[in-house]
CSV table of C-alpha atoms and ligand atoms in Angstrom, one decimal:
chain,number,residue,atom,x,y,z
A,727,UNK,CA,39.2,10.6,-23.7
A,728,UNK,CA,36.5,8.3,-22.9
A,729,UNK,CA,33.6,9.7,-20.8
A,730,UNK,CA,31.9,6.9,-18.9
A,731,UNK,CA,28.7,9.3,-18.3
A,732,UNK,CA,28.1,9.9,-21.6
A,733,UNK,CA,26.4,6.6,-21.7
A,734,UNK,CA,23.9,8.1,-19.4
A,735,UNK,CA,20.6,8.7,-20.4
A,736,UNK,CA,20.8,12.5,-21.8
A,737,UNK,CA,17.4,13.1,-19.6
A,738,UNK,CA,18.6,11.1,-17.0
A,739,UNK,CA,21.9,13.5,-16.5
A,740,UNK,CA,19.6,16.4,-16.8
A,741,UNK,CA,17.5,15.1,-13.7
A,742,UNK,CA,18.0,16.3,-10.6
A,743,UNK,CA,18.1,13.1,-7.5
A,744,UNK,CA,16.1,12.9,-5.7
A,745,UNK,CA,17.0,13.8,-2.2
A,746,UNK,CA,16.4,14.8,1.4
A,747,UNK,CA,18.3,16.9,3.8
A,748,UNK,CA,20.6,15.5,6.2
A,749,UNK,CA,19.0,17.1,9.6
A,750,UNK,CA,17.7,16.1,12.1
A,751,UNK,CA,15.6,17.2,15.0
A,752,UNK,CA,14.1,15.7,18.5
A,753,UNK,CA,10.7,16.9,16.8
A,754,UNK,CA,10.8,15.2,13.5
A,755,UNK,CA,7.8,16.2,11.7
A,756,UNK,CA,9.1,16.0,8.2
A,757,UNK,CA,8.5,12.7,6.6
A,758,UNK,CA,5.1,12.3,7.8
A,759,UNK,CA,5.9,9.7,9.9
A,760,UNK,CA,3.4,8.1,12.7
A,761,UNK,CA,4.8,10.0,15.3
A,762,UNK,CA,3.9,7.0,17.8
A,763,UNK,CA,6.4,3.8,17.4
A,764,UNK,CA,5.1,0.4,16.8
A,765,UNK,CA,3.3,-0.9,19.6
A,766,UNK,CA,4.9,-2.7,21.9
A,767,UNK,CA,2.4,-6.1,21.9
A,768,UNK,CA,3.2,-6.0,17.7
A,769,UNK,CA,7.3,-5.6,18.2
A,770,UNK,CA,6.9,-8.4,20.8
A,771,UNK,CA,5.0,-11.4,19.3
A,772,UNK,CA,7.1,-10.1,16.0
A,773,UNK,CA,10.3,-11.1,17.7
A,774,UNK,CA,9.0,-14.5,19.2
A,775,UNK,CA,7.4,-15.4,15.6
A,776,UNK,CA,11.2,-14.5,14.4
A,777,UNK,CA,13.4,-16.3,17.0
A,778,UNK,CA,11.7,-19.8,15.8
A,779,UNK,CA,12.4,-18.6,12.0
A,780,UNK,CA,15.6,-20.4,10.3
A,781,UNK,CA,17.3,-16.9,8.9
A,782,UNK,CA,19.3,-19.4,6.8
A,783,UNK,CA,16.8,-20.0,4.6
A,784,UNK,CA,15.1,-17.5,1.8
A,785,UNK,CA,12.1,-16.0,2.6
A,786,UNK,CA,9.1,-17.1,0.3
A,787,UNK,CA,9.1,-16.7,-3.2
A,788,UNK,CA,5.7,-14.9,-3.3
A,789,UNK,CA,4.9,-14.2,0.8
A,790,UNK,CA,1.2,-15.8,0.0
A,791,UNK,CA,0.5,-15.5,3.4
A,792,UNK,CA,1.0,-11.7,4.0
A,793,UNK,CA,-0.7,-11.8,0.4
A,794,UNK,CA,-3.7,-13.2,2.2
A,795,UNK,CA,-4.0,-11.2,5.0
A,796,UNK,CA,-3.2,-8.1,3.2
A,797,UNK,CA,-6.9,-8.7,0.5
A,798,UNK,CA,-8.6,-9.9,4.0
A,799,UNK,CA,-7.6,-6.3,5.4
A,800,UNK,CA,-8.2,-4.6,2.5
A,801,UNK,CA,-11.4,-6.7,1.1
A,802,UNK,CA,-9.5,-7.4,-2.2
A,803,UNK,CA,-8.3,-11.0,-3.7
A,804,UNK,CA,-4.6,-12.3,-3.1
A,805,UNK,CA,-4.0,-13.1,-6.6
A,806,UNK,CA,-4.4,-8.9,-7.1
A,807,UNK,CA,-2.0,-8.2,-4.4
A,808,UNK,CA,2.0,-7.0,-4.8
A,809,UNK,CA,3.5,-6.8,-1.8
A,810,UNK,CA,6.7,-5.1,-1.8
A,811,UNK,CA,10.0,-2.6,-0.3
A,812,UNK,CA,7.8,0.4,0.7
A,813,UNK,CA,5.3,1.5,-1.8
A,814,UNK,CA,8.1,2.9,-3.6
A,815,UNK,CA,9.0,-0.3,-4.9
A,816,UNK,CA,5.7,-1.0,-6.5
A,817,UNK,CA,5.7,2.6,-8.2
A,818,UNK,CA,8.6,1.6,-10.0
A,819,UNK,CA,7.7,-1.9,-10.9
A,820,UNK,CA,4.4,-0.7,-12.4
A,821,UNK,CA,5.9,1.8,-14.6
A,822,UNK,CA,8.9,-0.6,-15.6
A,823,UNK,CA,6.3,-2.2,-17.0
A,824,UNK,CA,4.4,0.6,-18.6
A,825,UNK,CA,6.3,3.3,-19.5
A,826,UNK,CA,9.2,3.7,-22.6
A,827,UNK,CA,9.6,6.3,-25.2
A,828,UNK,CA,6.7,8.1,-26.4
A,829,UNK,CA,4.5,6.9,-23.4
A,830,UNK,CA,2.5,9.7,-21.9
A,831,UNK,CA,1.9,9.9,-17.6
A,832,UNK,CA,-0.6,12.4,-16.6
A,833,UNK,CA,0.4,13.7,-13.2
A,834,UNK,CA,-1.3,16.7,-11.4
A,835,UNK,CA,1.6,18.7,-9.3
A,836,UNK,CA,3.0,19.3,-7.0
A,837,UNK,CA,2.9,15.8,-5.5
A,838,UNK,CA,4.7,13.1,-4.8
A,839,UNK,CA,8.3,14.0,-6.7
A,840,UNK,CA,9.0,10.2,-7.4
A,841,UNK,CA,6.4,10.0,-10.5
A,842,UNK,CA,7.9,12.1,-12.4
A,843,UNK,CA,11.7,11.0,-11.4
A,844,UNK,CA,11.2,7.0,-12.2
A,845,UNK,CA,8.9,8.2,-15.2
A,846,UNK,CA,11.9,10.2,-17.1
A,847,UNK,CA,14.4,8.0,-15.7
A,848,UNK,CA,12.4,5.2,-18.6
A,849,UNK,CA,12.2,7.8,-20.9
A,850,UNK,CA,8.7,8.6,-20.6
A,851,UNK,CA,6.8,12.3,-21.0
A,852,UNK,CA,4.8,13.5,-18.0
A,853,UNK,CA,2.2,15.3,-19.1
A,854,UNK,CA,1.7,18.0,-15.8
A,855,UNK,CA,-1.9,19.5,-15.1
A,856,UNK,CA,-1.7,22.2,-11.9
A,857,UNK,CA,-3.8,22.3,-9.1
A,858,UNK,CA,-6.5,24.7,-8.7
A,859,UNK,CA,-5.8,27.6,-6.8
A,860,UNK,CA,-7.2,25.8,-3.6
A,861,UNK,CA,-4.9,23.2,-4.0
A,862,UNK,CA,-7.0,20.8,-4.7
A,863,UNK,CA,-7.6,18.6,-7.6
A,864,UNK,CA,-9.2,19.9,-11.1
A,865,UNK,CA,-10.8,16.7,-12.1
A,866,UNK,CA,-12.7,19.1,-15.1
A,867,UNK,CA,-9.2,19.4,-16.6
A,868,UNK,CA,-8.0,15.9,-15.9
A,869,UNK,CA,-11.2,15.0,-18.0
A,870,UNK,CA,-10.6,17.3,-20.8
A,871,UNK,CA,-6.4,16.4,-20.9
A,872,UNK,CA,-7.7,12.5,-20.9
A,873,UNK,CA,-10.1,13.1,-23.9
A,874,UNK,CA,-7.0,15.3,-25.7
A,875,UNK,CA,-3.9,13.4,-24.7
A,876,UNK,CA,-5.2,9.6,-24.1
A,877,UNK,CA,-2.5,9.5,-21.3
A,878,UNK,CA,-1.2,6.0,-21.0
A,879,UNK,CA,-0.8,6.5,-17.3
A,880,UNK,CA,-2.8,8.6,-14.9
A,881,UNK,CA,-1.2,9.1,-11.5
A,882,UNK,CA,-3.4,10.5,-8.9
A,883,UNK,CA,-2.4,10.3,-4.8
A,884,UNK,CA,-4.8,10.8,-2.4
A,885,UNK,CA,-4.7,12.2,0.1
A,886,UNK,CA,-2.0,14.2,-1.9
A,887,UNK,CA,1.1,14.5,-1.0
A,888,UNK,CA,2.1,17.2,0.1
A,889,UNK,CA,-1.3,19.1,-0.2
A,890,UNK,CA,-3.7,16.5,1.5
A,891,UNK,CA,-6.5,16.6,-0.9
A,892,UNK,CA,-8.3,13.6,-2.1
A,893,UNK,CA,-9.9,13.2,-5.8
A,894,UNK,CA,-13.6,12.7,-5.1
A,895,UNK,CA,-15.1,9.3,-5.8
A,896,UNK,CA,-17.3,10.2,-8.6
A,897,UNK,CA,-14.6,11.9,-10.3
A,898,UNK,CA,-12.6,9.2,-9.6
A,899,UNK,CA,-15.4,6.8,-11.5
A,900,UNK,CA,-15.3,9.5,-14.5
A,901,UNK,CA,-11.7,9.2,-14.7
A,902,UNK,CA,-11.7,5.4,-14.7
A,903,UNK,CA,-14.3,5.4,-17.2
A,904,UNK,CA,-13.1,7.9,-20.0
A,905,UNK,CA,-9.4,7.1,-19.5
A,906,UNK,CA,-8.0,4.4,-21.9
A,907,UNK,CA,-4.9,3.5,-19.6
A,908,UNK,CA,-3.8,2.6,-16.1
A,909,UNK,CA,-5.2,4.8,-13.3
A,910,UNK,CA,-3.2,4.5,-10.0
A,911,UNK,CA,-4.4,5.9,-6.9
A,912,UNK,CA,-1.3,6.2,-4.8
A,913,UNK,CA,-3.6,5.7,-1.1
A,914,UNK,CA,-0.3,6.0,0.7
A,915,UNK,CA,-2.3,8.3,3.6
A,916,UNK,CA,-6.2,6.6,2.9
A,917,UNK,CA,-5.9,6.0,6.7
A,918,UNK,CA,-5.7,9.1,7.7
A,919,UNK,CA,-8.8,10.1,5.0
A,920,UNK,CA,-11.7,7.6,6.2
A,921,UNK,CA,-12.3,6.6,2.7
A,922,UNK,CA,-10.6,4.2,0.1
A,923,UNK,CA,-11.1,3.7,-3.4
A,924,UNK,CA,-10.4,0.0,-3.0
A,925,UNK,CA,-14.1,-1.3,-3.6
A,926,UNK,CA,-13.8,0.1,-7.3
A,927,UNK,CA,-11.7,-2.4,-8.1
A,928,UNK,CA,-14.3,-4.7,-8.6
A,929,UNK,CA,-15.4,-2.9,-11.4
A,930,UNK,CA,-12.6,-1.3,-13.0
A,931,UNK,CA,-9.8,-3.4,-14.7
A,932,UNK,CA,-7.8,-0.3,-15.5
A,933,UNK,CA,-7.7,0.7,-11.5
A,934,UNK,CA,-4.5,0.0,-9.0
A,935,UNK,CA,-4.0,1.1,-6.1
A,936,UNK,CA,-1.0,1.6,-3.8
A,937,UNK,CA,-0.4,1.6,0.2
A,938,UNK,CA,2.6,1.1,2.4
A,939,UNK,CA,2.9,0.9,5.8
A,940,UNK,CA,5.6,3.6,6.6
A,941,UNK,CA,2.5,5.8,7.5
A,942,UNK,CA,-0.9,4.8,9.5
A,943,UNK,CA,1.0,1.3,10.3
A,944,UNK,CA,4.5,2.6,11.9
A,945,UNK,CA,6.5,0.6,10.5
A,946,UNK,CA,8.8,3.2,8.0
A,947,UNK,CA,11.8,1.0,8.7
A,948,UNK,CA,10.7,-1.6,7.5
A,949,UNK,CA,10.0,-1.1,4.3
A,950,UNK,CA,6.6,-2.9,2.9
A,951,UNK,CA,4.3,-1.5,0.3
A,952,UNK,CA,1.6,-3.0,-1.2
A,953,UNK,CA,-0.2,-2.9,-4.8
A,954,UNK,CA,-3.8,-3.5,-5.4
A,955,UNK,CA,-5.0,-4.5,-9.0
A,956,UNK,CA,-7.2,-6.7,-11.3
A,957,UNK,CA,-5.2,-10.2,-11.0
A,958,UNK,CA,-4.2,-10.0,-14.5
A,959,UNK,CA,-2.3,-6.7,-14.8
A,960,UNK,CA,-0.8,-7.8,-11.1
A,961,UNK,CA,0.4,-10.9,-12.8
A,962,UNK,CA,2.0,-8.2,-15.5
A,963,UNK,CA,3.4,-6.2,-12.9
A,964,UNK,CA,4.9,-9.0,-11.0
A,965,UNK,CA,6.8,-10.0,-14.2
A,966,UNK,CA,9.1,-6.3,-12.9
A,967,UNK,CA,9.6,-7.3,-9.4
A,968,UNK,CA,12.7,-8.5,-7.8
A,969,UNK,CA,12.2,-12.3,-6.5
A,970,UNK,CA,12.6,-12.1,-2.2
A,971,UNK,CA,12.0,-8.2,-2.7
A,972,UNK,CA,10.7,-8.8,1.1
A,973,UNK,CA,12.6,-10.5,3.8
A,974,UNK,CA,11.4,-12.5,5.8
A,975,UNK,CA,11.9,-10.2,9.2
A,976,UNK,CA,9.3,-7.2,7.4
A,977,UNK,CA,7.3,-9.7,6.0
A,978,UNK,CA,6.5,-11.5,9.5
A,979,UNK,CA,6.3,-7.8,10.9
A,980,UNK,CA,3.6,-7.1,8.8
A,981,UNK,CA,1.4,-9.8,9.0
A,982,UNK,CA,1.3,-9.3,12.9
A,983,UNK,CA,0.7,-5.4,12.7
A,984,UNK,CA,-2.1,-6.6,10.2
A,985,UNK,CA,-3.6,-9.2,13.3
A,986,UNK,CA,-3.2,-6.4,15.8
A,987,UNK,CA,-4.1,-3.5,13.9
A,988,UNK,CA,-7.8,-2.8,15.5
A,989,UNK,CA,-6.5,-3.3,18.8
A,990,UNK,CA,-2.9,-1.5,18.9
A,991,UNK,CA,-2.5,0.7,15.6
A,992,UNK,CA,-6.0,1.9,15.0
A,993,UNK,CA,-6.4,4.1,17.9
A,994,UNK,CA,-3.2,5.5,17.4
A,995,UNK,CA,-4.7,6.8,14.0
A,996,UNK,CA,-7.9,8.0,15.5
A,997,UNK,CA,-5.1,9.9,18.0
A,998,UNK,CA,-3.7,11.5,14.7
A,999,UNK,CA,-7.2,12.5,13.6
A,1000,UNK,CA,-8.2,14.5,16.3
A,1001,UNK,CA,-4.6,15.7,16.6
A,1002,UNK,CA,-4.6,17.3,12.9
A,1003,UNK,CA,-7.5,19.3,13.7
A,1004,UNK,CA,-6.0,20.7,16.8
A,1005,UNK,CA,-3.4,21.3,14.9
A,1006,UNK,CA,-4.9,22.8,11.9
A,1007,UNK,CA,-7.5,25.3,14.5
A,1008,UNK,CA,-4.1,26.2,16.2
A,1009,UNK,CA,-1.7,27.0,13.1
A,1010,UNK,CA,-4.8,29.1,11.8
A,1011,UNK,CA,-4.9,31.1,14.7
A,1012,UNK,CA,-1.4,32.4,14.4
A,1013,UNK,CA,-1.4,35.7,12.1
A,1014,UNK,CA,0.8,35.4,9.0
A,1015,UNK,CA,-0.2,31.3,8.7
A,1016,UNK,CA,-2.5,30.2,6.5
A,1017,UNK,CA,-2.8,26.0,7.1
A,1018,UNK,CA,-4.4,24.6,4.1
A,1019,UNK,CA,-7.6,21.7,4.7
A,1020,UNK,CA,-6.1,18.3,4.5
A,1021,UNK,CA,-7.3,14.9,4.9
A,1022,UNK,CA,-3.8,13.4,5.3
A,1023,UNK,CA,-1.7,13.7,8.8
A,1024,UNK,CA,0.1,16.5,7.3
A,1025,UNK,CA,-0.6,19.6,6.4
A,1026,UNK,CA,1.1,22.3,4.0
A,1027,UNK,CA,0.8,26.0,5.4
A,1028,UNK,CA,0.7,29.2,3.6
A,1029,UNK,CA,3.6,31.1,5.4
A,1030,UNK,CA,3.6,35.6,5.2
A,1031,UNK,CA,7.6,34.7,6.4
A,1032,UNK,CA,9.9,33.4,3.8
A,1033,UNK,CA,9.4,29.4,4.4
A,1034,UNK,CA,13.0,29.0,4.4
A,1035,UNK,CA,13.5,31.1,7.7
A,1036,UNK,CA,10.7,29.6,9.2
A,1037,UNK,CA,12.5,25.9,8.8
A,1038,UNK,CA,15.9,27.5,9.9
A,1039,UNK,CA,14.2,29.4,13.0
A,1040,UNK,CA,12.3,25.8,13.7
A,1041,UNK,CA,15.3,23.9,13.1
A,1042,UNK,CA,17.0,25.9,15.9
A,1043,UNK,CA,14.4,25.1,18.4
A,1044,UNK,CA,15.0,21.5,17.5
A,1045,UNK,CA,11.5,20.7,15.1
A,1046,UNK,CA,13.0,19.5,11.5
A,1047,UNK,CA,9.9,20.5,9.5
A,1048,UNK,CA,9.4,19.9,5.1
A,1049,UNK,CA,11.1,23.0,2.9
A,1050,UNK,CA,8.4,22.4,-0.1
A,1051,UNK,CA,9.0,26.1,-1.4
A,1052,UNK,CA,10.6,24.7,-4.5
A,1053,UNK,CA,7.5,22.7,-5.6
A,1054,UNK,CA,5.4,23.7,-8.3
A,1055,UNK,CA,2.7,26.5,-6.9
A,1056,UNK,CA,4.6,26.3,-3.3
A,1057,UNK,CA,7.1,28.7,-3.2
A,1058,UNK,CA,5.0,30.3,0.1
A,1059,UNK,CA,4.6,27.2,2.0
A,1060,UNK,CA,6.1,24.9,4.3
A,1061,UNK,CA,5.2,21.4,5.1
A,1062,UNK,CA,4.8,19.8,8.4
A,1063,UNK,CA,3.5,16.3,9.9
A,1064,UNK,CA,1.2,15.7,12.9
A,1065,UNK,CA,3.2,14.7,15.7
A,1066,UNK,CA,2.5,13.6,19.4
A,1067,UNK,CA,0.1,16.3,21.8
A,1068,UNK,CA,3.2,17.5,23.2
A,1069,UNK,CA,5.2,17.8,20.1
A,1070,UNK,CA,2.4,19.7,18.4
A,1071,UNK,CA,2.3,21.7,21.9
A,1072,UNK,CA,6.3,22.9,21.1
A,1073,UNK,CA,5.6,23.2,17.1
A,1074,UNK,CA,2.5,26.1,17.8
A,1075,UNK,CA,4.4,27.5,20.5
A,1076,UNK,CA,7.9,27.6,18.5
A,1077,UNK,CA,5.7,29.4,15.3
A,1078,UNK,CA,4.0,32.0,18.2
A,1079,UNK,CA,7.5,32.9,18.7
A,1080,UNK,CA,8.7,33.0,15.2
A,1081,UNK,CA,5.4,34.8,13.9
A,1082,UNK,CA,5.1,37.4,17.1
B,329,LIG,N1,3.6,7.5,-1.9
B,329,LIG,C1,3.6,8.7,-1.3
B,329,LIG,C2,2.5,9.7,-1.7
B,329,LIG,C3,4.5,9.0,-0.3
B,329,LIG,O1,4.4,10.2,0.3
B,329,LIG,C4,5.5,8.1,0.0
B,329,LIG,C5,6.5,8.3,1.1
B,329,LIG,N2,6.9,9.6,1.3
B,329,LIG,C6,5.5,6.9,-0.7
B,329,LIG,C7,4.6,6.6,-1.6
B,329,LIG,C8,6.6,5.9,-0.5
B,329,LIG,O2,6.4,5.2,0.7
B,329,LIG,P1,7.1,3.9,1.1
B,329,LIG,O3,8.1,3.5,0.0
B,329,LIG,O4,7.8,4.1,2.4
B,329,LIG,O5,6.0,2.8,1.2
């Protein structure tokens, strides 16, 4: 008998999806999320810009004008910038074009899972390097592995997900230097951080970087991502992108959230900020917790109780938190998202319980 799934990708089969349980919670901290919604003013003078729009016709071939706005925001050039269905999108695109058999991605875990899933899914090897102990990055032994393995990819997120450390800047500069491939900085949390990497583009060719707006900008359901890179290798990229990947209703969404964004989404951020750090001082304070530092508006927490319980005994007081015990160098933690002062107020009080 014919078996259709033979003609599957051996590696491919061997993957496992990539997934993400069903629950759901009335605290919802688990897809680090803004726990605010879009601001009213932006959701408002979206619809008005919408209701004049002929939804008849495509959107544009290239949105050039959320292109525009997106390098003004940024302080980049539109002929480097990819906008496209969440940052996901773009993470494909760029290793559609990159990666086929025998090419080498240099990813440090854990972090995001998606890397490694798209890379095997085109038959690429990931090369892994761990963390250190601190969960932070070993940019000594990304050095050394660039210099051994001349990775044709480097992968690198910061602020990581789901650890929240950042690669330093001068390491950063090392690593652009010495590396003879691409170098992406997945900046899918740079909001939350205070810092970008985006002015090094000026000087590095072999630099792109990625951010969305299902973070910092509320917007999850929307879907928009965007890619940062030397025009050239964005034209190359490009050539791997769907034509009308955006529509027309995120597209217009985003450019307003862009023109508001100082006065309506930036505080919001700033709210996060400060809310982290309450956070963090308050999970730390609990015996049996152990919150690691993080620059992102998550945070992963070293947990004396099986992580697994801890979700099932949040779960039950209705906060849907991040099981990450199955990632690499994880096994005791859990992950969870800052949410709103009262929903952090019912997430310490539901892990005083749980940890009494
Ligand atoms: N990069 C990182 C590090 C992420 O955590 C996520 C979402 N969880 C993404 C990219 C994808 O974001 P989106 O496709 O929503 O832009």
């Amino acid at each position: 008998m014919f078996d259709p799934l033979r003609t599957i990708k051996a590696r491919v089969r061997e993957l496992k999806a990539y997934s993400l349980s069903p629950d759901s919670a009335r605290v919802k901290v688990n897809q680090n999320e803004n726990p605010w919604d879009m601001p009213e003013r932006v959701k408002q003078e979206s619809l008005r810009r919408l209701e004049t729009r002929e939804w008849s016709r495509y959107p544009d071939f290239i949105p050039a004008s959320l292109h525009e706005r997106l390098a003004q925001f940024v302080g980049w050039r539109a002929d480097g910038v990819i906008a496209g269905n969440g940052s996901n999108e773009l993470i494909q695109a760029l290793l559609m074009v990159a990666v086929a058999e025998g090419k080498r991605i240099l990813i440090c875990e854990p972090t995001f899972a998606l890397y490694r899933q798209i890379t095997t899914v085109l038959g690429g090897d990931c090369l892994s390097l761990p963390l250190k102990s601190d969960l932070t990055y070993d940019a000594g032994a990304i050095l050394k592995t660039i210099e051994a393995s001349q990775p044709d990819v480097i992968i690198i997120c910061s602020p990581n997900n789901p650890t929240g450390c950042v690669i330093e800047r001068d390491d950063l500069i090392r690593i652009l230097e010495r590396a003879r491939g691409l170098v992406v900085i997945d900046e899918a949390y740079f909001e939350f951080s205070g810092q970008t990497v985006v002015p090094l583009l000026h000087e590095h060719k072999n630099l792109i970087v990625l951010h969305t707006f299902s973070k910092a900008m509320a917007a999850a359901a929307l879907r928009v991502g965007y890619l940062l890179a030397a025009p050239e290798l964005a034209r190359e990229i490009g050539k791997a992108v769907l034509p009308y990947n955006l529509n027309a209703i995120s597209q217009t969404i985003a450019e307003t959230a862009i023109e508001l964004y100082e006065d309506e989404l930036k505080p919001l951020v700033e709210k996060i900020i400060a809310e982290r750090e309450r956070l963090f001082a308050e999970i730390q304070s609990i015996e049996g917790l152990e919150p690691v530092p993080t620059r992102a508006n998550f945070m992963v927490v070293r947990s004396a109780i099986d992580p697994r319980t801890v979700f099932s005994e949040l779960l039950k007081r209705d906060i849907l938190i991040r099981d990450v015990s199955g990632y690499p160098m994880l096994r005791d933690y859990f992950r969870l998202s800052v949410g709103t002062p009262e929903e952090n107020e019912l997430i310490t009080k539901a892990l005083r319980e749980i940890f009494a």
